[in-house]
Coordinates of C-alpha atoms in Angstrom, one line a residue:
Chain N
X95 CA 123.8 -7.8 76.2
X96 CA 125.8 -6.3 78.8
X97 CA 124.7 -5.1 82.2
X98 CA 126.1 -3.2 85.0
X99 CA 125.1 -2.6 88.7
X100 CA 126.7 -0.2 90.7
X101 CA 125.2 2.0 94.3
X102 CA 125.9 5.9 95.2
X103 CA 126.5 6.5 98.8
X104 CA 125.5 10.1 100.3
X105 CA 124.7 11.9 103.4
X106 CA 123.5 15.0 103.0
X107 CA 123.7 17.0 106.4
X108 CA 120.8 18.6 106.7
X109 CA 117.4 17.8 106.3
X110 CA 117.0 18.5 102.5
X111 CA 119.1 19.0 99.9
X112 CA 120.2 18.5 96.2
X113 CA 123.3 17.1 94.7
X114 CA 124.6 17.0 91.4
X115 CA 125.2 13.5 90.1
X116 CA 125.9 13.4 86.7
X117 CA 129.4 12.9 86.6
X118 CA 129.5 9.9 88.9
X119 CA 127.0 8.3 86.3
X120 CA 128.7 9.0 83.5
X121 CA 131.4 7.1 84.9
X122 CA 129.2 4.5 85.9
X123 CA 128.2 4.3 82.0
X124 CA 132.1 4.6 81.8
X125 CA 133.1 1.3 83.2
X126 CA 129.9 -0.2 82.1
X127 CA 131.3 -0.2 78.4
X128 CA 128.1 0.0 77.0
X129 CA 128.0 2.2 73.7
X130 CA 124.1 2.0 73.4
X131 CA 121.5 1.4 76.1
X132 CA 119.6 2.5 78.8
X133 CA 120.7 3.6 82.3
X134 CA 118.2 3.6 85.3
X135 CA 119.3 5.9 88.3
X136 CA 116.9 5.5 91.2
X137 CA 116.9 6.4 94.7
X138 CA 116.7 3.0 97.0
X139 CA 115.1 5.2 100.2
X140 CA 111.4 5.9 99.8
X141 CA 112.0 9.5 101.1
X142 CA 114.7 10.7 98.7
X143 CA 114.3 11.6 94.9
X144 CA 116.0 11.1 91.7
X145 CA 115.4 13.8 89.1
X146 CA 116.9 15.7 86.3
X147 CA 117.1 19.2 85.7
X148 CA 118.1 22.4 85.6
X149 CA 121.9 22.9 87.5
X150 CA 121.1 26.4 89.4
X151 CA 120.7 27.5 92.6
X152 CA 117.8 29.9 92.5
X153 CA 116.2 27.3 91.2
X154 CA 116.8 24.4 93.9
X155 CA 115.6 27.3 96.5
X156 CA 112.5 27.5 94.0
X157 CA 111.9 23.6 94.1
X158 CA 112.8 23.7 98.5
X159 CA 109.9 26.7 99.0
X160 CA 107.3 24.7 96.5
X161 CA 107.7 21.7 98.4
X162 CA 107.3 22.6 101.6
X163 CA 104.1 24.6 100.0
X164 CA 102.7 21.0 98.9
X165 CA 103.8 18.9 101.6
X166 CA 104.7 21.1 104.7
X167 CA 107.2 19.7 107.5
X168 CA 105.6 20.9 110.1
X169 CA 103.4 20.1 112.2
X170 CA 104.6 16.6 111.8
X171 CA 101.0 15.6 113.8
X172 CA 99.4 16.1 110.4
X173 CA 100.8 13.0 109.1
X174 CA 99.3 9.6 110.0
X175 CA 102.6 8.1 109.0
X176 CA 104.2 10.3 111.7
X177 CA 102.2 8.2 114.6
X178 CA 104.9 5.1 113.6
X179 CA 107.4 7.6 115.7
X180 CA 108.8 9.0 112.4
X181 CA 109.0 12.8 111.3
X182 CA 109.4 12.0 107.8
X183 CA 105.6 12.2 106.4
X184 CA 106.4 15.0 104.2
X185 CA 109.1 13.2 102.9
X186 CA 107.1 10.4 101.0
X187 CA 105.0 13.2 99.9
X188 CA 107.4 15.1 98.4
X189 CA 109.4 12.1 97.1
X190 CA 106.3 11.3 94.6
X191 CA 106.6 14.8 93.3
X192 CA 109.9 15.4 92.2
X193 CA 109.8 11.3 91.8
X194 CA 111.6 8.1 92.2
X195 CA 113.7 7.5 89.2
X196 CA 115.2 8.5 86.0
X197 CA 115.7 6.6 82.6
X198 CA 118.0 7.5 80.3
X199 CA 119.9 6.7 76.7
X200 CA 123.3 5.7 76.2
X201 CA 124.0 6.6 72.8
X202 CA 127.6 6.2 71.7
X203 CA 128.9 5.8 75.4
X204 CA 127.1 9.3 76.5
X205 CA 124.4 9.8 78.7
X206 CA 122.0 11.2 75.8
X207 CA 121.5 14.5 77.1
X208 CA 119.9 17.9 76.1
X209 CA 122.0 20.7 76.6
X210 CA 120.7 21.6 80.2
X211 CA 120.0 17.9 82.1
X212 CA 121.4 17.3 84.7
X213 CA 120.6 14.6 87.0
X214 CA 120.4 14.8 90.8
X215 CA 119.7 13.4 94.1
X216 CA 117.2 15.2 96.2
X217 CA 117.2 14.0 100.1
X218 CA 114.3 14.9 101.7
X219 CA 114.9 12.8 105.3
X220 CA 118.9 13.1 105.2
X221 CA 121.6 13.5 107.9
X222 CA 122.3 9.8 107.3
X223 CA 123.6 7.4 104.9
X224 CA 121.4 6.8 102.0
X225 CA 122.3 5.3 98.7
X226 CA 120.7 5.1 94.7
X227 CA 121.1 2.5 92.5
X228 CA 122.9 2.7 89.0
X229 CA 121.9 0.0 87.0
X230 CA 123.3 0.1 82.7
X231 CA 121.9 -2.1 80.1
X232 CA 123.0 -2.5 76.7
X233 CA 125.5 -3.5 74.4
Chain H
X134 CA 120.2 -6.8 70.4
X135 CA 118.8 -3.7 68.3
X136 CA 118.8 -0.3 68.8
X137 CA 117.6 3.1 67.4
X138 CA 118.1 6.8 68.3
X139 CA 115.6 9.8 66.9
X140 CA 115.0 13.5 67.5
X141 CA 111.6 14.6 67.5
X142 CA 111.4 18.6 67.1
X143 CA 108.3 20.9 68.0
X144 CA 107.7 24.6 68.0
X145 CA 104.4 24.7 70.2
X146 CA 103.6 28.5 69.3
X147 CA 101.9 30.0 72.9
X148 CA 104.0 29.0 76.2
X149 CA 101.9 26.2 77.3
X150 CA 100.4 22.8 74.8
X151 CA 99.7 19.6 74.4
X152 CA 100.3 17.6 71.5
X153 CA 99.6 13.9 70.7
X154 CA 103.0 12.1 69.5
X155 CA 101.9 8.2 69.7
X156 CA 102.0 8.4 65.9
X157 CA 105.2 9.7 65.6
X158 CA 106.6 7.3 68.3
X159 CA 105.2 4.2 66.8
X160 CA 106.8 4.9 63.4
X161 CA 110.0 5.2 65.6
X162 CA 109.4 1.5 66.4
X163 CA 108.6 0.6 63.2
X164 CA 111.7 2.2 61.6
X165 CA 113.8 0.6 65.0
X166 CA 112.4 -3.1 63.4
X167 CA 112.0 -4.0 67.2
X168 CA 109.9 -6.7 67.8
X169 CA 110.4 -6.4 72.1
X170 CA 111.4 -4.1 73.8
X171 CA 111.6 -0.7 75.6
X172 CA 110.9 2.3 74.6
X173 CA 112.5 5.9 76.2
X174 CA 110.7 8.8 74.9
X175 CA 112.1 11.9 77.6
X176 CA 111.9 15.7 76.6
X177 CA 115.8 16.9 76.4
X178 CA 114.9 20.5 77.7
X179 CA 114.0 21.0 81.3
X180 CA 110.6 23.2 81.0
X181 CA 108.8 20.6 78.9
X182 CA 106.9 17.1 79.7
X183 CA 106.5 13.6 78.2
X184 CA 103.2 12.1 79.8
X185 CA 100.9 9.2 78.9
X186 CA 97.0 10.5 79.3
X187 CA 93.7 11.1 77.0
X188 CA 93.4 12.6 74.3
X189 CA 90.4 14.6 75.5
X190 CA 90.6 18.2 74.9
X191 CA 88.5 19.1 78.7
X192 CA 91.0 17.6 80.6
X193 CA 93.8 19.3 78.8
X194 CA 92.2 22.1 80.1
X195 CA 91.9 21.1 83.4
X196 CA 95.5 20.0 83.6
X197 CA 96.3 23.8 82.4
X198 CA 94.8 25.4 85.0
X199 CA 95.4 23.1 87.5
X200 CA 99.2 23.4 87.0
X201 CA 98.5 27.0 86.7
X202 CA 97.0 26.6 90.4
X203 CA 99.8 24.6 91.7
X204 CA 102.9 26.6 90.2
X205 CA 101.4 30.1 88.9
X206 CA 103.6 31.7 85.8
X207 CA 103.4 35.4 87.4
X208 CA 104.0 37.3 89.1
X209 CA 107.8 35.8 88.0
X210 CA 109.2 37.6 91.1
X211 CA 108.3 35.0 93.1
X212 CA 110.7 32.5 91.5
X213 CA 114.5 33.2 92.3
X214 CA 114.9 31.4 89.2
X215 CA 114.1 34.3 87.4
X216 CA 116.5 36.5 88.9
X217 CA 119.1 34.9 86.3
X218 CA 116.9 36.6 83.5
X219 CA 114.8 33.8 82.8
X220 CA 110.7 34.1 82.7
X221 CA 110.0 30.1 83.1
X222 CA 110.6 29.8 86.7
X223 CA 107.3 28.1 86.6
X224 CA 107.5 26.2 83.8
X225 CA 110.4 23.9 85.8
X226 CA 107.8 23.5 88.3
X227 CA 105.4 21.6 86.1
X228 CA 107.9 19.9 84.3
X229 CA 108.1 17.9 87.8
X230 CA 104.3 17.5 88.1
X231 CA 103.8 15.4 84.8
X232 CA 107.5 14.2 84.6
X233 CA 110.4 14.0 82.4
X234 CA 109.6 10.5 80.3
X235 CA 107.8 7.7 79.7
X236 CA 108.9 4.0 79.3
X237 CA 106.9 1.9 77.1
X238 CA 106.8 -1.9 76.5
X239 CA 107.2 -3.0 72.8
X240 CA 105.2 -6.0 72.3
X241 CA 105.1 -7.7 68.7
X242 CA 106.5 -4.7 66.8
X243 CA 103.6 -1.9 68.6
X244 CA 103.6 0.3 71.6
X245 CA 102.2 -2.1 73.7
X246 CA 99.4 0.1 75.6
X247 CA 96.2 0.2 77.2
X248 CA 92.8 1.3 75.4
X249 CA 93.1 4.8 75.8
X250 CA 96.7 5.6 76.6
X251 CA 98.3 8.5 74.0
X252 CA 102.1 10.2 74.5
X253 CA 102.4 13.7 74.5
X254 CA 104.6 16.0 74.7
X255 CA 103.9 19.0 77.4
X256 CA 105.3 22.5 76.7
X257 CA 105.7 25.0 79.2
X258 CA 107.9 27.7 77.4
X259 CA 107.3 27.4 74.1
X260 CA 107.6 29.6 71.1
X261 CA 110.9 27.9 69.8
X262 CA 112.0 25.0 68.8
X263 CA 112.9 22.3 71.0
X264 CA 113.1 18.3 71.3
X265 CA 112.4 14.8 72.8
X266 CA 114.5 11.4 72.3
X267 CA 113.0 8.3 71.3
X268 CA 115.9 5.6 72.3
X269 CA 114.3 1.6 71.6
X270 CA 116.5 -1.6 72.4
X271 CA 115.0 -4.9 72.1
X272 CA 115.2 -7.9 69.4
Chain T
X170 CA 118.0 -11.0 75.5
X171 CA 115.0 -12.5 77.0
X172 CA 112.0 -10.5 77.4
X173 CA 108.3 -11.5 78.8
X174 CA 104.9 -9.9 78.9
X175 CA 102.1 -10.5 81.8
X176 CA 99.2 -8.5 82.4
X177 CA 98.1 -8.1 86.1
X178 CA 94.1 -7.6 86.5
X179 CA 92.6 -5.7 89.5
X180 CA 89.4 -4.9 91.1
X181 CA 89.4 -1.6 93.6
X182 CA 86.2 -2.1 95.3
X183 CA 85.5 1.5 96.1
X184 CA 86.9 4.4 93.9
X185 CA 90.4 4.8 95.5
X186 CA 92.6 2.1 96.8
X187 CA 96.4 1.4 96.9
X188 CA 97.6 -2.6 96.5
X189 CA 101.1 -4.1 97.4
X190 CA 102.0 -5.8 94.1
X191 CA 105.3 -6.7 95.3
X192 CA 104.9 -10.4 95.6
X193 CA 103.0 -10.9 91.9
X194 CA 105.8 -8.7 90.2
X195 CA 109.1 -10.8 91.5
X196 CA 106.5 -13.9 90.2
X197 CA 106.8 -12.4 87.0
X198 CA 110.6 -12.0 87.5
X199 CA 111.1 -15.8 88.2
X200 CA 108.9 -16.4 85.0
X201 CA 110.9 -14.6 82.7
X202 CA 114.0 -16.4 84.0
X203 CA 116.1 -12.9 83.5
X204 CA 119.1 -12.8 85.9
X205 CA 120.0 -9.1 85.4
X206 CA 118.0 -6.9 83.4
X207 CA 115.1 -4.1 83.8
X208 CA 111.4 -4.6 84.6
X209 CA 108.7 -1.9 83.9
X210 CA 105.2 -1.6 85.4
X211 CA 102.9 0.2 84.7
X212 CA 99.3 1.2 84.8
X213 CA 97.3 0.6 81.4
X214 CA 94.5 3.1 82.4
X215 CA 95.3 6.2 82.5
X216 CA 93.5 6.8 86.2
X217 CA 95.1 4.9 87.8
X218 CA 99.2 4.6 88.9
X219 CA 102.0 2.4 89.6
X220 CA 104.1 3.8 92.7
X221 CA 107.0 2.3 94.7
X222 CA 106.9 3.4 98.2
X223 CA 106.1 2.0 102.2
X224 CA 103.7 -0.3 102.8
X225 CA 102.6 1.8 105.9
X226 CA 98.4 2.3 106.4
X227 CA 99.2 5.5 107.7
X228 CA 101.2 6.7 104.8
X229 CA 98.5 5.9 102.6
X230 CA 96.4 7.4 104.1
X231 CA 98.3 10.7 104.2
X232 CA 98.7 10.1 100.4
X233 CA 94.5 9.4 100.1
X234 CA 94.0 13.2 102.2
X235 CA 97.5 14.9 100.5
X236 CA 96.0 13.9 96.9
X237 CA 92.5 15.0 97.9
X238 CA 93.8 18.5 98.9
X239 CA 96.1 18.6 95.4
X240 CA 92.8 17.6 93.0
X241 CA 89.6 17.6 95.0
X242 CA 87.3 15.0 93.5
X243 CA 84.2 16.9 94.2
X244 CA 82.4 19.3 92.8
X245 CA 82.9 17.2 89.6
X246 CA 81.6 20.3 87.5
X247 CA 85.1 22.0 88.4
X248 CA 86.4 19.3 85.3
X249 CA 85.7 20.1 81.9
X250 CA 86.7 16.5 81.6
X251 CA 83.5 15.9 83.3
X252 CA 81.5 17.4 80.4
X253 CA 81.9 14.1 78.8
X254 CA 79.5 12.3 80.8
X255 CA 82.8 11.2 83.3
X256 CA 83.1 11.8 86.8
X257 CA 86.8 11.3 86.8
X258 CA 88.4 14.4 86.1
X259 CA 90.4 14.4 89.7
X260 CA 91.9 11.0 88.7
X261 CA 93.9 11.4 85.7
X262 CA 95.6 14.7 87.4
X263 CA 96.0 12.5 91.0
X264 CA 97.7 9.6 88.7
X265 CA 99.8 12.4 87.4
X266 CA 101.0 12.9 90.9
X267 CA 102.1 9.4 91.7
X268 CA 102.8 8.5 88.6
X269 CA 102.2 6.1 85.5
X270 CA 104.7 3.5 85.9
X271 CA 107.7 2.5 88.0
X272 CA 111.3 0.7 86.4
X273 CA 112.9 -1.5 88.5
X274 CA 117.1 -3.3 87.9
X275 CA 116.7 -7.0 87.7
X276 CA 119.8 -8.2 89.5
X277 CA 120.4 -11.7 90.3
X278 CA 117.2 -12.9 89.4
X279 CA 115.6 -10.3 91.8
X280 CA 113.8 -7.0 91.8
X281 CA 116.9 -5.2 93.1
X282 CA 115.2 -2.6 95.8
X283 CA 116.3 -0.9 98.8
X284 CA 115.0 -2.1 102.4
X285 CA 111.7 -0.7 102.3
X286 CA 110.8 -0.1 98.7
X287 CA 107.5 -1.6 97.5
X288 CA 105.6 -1.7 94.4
X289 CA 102.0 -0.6 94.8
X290 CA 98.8 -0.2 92.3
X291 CA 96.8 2.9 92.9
X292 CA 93.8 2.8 92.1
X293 CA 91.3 6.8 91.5
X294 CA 88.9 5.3 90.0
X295 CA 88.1 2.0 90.6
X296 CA 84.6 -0.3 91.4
X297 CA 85.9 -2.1 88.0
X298 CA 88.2 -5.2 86.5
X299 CA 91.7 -2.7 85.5
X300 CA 94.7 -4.2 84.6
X301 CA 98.8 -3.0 84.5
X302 CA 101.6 -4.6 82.5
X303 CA 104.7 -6.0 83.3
X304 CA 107.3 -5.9 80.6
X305 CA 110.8 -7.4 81.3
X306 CA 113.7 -8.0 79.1
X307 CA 117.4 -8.8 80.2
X308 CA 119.3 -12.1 80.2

């Protein structure tokens, strides 16, 4: 069995946003050199997201408007969390939503995809350095 | 270590179902002749679900109209999504509610699960054909 | 590979709880003597959830208010799932929220996590022995 380890680094400058990540996983599963397996992408900050879908804009404003319908920003003196001196409540709410983590097959050194996934990284609390995990199983 | 690949294909006929696939998951298992494991089964289109629940037709009900609640089909104007032609703004929505995938543990050759956990797969743009991946490593 | 099974049992004295199971999921880890590999956890009921997120009172209790908002427990006649005698309709759609199960990289031995992720049972229906499963396999 082979395994692989390997973090993504990002700051996304404003509060929110979405980043396309699926090439920098592929080339994880690249160097991995695993033919058949799994991959686990996850986000190592509890108010960030790893998710796949759908590569369009409309859609990410679609996602940004829904969210902040569920689990609004403001006021932050809704959240009980927000008494530690934090503003990021709302984050770990909408964190659970879109969700932590994906898993996906490596068949034939591919990330096994339909023809419309796409995996990304959604920053909920950004403007700083934050950072997911890659980690490849297989053989 | 072992591994197996297979397509499961569905045409749910209305936009929205529910149907049980723990049958055709664990003969995916069986065919894999994994003893231990893991077991990926993730839709490979972006407005459908694979979620782990009863098989109890009332709460299917309640999970349509609660999604309905959460992320309302029409009027489709109110997705940008649908400004790229598209009708299933909402369906992407709900796709994020009850998830992509589920992992499950392999444990002497079965789907090693709780009393009443079933897999299904969630449609919420049906009337074509479409698929899931069942990807199993293990010994 | 190497791959072990444990089953962790629970009580939630009142119907909603959320439990750090951190420390008795890296147990399991040192167990299965599995230097780099993957662990899943999940929930074997299908009200109940397996979460990775702060171990901040306040936060959960944001999540305990949030998830009441999202899927109200009472009336209990708003469920069809209730018809059946239940009173647990609002549980399987909150565990739908946060989620069946989490999977974590194994790396050096260690659940591999960021600086504050945690690993937490919740618990929507509880006053009862529950259990969740730990499945790891690596090498």
């Amino acid at each position: 069995m082979k395994h692989h380890r390997q973090e993504l680094w990002f700051t996304i400058p404003g509060r929110r946003g979405f980043r396309n990540i699926t090439g920098q996983v592929q080339e994880a599963v690249d160097t991995s050199e695993v033919r058949n397996g799994l991959c686990l992408v996850n986000a190592m900050h509890i108010t960030a997201s790893v998710f796949i879908n759908d590569d369009e804009r409309g859609l990410h404003a679609d996602y940004e408007r829904w969210l902040e319908e569920l689990a609004p920003h403001a006021p932050i003196s809704q959240y009980q969390h927000n008494c530690t001196g934090e503003d990021n409540g709302d984050a770990h709410l909408k964190r659970q939503v879109m969700g932590r983590e994906v898993v996906v097959a490596i068949t034939d050194g591919r990330l096994d995809f339909g023809p419309w996934e796409q995996i990304f990284y959604g920053e909920f609390d950004g403007g700083r350095r934050k950072r997911l995990l890659v980690k490849i199983i297989g053989e």
